[in-house]
CSV table of C-alpha atoms in Angstrom, one decimal:
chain,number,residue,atom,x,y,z
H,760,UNK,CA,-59.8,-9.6,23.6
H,761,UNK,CA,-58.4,-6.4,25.8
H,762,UNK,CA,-57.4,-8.4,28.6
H,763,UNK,CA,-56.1,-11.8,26.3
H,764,UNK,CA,-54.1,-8.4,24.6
H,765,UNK,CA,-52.4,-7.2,27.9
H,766,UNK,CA,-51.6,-10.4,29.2
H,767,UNK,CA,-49.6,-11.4,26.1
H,768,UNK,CA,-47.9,-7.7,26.4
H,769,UNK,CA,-46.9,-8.1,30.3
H,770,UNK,CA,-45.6,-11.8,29.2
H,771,UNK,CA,-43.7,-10.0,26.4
H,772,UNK,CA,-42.5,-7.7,28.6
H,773,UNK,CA,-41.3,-10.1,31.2
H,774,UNK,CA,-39.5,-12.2,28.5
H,775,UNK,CA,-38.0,-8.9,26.9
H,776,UNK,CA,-36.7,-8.6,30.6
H,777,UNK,CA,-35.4,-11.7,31.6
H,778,UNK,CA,-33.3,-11.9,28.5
H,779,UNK,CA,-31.9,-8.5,29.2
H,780,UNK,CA,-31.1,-9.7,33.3
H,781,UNK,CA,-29.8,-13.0,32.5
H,782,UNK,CA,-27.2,-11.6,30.0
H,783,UNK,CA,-26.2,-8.8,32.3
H,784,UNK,CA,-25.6,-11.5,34.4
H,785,UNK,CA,-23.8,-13.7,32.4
H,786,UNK,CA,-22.2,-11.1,30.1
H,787,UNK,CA,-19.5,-8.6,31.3
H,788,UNK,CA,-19.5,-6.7,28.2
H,789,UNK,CA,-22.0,-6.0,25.3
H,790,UNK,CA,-24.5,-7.3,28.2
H,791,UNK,CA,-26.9,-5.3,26.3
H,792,UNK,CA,-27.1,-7.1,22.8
H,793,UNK,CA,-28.9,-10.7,23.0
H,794,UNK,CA,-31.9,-8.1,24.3
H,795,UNK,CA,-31.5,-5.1,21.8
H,796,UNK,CA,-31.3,-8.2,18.5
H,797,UNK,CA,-35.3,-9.1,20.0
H,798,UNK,CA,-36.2,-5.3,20.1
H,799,UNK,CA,-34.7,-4.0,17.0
H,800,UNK,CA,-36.4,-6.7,14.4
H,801,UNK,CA,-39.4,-6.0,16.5
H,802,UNK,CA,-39.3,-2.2,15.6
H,803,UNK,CA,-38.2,-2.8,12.1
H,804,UNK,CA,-41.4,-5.1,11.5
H,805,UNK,CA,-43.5,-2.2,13.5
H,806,UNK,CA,-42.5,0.2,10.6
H,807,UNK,CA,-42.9,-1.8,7.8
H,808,UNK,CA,-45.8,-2.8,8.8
H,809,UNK,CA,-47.3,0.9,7.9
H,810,UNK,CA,-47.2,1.5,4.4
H,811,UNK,CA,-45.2,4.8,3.4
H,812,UNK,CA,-47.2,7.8,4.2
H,813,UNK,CA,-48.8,6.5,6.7
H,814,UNK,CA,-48.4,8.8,10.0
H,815,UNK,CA,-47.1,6.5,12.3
H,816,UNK,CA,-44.8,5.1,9.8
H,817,UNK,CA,-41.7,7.5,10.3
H,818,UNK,CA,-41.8,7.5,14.2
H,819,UNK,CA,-41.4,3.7,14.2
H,820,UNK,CA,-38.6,3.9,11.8
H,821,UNK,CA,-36.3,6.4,14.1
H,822,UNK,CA,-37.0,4.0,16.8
H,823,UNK,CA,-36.0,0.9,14.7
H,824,UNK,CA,-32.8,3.2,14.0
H,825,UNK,CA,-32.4,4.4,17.2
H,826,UNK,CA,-32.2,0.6,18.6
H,827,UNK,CA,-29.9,-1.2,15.6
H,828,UNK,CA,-27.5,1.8,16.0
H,829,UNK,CA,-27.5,0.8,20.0
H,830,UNK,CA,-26.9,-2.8,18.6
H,831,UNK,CA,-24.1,-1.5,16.8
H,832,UNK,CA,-22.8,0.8,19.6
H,833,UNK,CA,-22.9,-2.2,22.2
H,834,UNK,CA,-21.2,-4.6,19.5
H,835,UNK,CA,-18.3,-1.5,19.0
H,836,UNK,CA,-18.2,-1.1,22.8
H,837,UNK,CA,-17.7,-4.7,23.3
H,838,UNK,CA,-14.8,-5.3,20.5
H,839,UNK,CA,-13.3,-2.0,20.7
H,840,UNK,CA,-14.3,0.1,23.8
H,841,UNK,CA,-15.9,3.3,24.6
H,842,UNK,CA,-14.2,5.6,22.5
H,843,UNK,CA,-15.5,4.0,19.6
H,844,UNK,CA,-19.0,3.3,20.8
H,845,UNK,CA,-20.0,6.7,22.3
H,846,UNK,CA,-20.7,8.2,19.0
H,847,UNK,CA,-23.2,5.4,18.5
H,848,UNK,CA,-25.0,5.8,21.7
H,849,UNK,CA,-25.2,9.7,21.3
H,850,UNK,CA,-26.7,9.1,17.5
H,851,UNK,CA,-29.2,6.8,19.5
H,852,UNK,CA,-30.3,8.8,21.8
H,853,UNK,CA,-30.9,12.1,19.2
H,854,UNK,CA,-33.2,9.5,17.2
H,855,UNK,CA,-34.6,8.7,20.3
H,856,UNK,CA,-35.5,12.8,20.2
H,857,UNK,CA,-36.3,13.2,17.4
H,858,UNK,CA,-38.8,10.0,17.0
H,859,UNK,CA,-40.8,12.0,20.0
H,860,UNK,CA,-40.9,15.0,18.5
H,861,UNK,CA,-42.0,13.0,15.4
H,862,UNK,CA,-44.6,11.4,16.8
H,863,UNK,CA,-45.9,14.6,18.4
H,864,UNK,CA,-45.9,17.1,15.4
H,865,UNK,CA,-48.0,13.9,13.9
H,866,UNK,CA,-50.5,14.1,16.7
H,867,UNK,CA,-50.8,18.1,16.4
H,868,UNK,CA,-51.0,18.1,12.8
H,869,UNK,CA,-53.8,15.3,13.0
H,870,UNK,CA,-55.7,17.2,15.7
H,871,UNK,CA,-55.8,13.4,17.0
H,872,UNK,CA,-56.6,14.8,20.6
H,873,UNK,CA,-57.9,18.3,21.8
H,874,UNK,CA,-55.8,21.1,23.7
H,875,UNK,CA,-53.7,19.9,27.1
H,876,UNK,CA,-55.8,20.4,29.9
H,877,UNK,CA,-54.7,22.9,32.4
H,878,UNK,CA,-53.0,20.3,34.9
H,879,UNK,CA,-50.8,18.7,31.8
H,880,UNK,CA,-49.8,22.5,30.4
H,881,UNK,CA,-48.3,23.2,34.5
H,882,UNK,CA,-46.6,19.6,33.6
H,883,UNK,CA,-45.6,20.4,30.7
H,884,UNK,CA,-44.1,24.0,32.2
H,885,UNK,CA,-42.4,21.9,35.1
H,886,UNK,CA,-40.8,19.9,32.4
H,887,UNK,CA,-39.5,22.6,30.5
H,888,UNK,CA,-37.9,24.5,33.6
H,889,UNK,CA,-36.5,20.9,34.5
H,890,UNK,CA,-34.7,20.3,31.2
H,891,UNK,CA,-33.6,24.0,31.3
H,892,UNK,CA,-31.7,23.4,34.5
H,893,UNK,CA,-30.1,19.9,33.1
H,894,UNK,CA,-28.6,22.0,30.2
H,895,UNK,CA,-27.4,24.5,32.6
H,896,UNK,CA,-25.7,22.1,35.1
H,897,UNK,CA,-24.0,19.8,31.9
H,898,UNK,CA,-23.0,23.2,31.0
H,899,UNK,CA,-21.4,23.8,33.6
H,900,UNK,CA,-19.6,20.7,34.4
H,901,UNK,CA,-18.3,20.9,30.8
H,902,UNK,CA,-16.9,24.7,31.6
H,903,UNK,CA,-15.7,24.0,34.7
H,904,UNK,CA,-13.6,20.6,33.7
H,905,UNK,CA,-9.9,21.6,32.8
H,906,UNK,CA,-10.1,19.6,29.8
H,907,UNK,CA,-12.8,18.5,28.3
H,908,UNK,CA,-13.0,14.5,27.3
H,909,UNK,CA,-15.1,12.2,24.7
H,910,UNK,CA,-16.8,10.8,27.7
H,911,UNK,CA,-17.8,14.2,29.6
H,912,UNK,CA,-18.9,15.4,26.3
H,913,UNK,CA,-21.5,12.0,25.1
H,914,UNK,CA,-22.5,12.5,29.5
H,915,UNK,CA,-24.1,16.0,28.1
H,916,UNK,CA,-25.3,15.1,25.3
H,917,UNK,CA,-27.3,12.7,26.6
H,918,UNK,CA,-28.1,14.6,29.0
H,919,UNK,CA,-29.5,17.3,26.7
H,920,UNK,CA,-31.2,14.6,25.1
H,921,UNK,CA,-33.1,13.4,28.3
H,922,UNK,CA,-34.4,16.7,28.6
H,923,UNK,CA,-35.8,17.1,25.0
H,924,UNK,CA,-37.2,13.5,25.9
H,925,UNK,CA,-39.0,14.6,28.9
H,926,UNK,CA,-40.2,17.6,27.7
H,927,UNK,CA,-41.7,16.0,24.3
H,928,UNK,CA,-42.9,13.0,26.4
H,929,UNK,CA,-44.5,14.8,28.6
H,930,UNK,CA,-46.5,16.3,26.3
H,931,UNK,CA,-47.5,13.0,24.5
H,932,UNK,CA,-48.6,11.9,28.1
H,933,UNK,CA,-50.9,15.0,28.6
H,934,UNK,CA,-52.2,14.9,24.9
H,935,UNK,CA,-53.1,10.7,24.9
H,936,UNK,CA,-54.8,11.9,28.5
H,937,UNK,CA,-57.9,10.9,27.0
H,938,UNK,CA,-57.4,8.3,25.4
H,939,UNK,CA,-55.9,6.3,28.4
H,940,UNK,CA,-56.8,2.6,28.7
H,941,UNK,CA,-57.6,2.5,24.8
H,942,UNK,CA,-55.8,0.3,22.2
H,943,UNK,CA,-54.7,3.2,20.4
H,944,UNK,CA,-52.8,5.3,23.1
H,945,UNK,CA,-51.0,2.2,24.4
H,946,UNK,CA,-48.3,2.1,22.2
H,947,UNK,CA,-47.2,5.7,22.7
H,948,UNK,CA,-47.9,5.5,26.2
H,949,UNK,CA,-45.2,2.3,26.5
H,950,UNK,CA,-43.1,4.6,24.3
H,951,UNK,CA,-42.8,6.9,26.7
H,952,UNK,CA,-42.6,5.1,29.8
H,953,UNK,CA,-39.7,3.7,28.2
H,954,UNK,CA,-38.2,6.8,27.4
H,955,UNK,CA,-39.0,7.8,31.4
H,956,UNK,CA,-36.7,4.6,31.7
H,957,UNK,CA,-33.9,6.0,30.3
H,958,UNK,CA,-34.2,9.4,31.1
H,959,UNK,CA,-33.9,8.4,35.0
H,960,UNK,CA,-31.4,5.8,34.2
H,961,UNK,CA,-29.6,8.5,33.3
H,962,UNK,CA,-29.4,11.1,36.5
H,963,UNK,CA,-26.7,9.0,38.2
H,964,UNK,CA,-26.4,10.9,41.2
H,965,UNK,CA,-30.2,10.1,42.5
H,966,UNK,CA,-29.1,6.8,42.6
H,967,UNK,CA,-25.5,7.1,44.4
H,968,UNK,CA,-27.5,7.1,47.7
H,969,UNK,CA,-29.1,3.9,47.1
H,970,UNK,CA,-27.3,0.4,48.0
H,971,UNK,CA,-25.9,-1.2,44.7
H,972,UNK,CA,-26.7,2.3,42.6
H,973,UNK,CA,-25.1,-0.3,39.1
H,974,UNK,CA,-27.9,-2.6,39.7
H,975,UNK,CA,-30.6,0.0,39.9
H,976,UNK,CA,-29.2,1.9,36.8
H,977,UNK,CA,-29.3,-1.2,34.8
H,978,UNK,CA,-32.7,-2.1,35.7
H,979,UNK,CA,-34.1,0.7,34.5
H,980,UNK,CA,-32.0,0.4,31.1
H,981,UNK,CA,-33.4,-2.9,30.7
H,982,UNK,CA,-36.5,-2.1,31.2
H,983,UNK,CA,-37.0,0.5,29.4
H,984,UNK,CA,-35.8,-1.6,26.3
H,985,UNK,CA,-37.9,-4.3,27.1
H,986,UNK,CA,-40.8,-1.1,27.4
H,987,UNK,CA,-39.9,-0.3,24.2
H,988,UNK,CA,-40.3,-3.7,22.4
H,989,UNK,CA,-43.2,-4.3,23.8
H,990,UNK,CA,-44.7,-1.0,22.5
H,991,UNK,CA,-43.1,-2.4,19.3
H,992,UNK,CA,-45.6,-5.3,19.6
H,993,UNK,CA,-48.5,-3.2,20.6
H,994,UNK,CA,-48.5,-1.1,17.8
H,995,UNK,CA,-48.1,-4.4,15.8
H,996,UNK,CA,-51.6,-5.9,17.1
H,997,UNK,CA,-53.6,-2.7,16.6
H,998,UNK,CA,-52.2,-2.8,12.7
H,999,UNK,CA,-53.1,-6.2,12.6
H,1000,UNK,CA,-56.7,-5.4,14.2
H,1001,UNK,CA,-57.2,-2.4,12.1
H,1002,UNK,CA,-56.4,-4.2,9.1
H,1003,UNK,CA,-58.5,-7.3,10.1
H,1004,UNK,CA,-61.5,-5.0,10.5
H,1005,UNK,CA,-60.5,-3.1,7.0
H,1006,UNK,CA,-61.0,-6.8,5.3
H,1007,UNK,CA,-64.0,-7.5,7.7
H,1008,UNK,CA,-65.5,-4.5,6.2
H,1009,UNK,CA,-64.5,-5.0,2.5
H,1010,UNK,CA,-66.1,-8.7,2.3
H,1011,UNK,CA,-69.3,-7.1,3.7
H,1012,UNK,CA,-69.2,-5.4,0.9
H,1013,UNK,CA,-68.7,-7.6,-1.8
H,1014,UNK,CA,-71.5,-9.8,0.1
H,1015,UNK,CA,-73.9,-7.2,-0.8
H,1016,UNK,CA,-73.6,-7.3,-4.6
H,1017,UNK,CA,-72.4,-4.8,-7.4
H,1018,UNK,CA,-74.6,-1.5,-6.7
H,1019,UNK,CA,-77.9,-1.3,-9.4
């Protein structure tokens, strides 16, 4: 059942992918939105999936937001530009934030998963004084530009987003630790390799030494979408297993007879 699982995740993942490379072939603008209108339903049924209350419930539904506003903001950015679909992308990304930090306060409150071992706190540590410099140096470039544009100030945000992404991430990393290669971690842990996605996607200059730097950017944008929708789907099957062993359980019951 594991393995049938995976195999029908990687062949979601490829086809997440391939939609997302042909159009950015194919599509100058908006290349983005024939992939986002698979992932966002996907997301949406994720959530609602969970009845309310339910702790994973609210983490899915930033990320459902988080991808129709990215819908939206590649729809504005293809019939009216950038200056009308920055805004979108920057309320995107915050959700992205604050879905993370969501889905960790969730896990802590929980006690799902004991303390971080030692190697994941250094981690942890490392990604804290990383972020720390990114807000420093998008500080900077906004104080040191003359004037200060809609498009420097979304590259900051964002960046300031990536770093609250990388810190809470890594943290979700180091707390599923023990739970690696079970059902149950696999949906955070494709959350978070997706939001790695983006995060690098989004350190441009590590990639102006590489031939066709575009290319490699856009790769990583696309899959990390295609990451995301299939964690989408994970999360989907272990409802549908949990609740299929729920009913398993409950007709075992009733087999036995009212209690004398």
């Amino acid at each position: 059942m594991r393995e049938l699982s995976r195999t029908r995740l990687l062949a979601a993942f490829l086809g997440l992918g391939a939609v997302g490379a042909i159009a950015e072939v194919l599509v100058d603008r908006g290349a983005m939105i024939p992939q986002l209108a698979l992932v966002a339903p996907i997301l949406t049924a994720t959530a609602l999936a969970y009845k309310p209350g339910d702790p994973p419930r609210r983490a899915w539904i930033w990320l459902a937001c988080a991808a129709w506003l990215a819908v939206v903001g590649e729809s504005a950015h293809l019939l009216f530009g950038p200056p009308v679909s920055r805004p979108l992308m920057s309320l995107s990304n915050a959700l992205w934030c604050v879905s993370l930090l969501d889905a960790r306060r969730k896990i802590v409150r929980g006690a799902l998963v004991p303390p971080l071992a030692r190697a994941w706190r250094w981690a942890l540590a490392a990604a804290v004084l990383l972020a720390v410099l990114v807000a420093i140096d998008a500080g900077r470039e906004l104080v040191a530009a003359d004037r200060v544009d809609a498009r420097q100030f979304h590259i900051a945000f964002v960046q300031l987003c990536d770093g609250v992404v990388l810190i809470a991430g890594t943290w979700l990393l180091g707390a599923l630790h023990p739970l690696w290669g079970g059902a149950a971690a696999r949906p955070f842990l494709l959350v978070t390799a997706a939001a790695g996605c983006f995060a690098a996607s989004d350190l441009a200059p590590v990639f102006a030494l590489l031939p066709a730097p575009r290319l490699w950017i856009r790769a990583l944008i696309i899959g990390g979408w295609a990451l995301l929708g299939v964690a989408g789907l994970a999360q989907l099957e272990l409802r549908r297993a949990m609740f299929a062993r729920t009913a398993d359980l409950q007709a075992s019951l009733r087999a036995l007879g009212p209690r004398r």
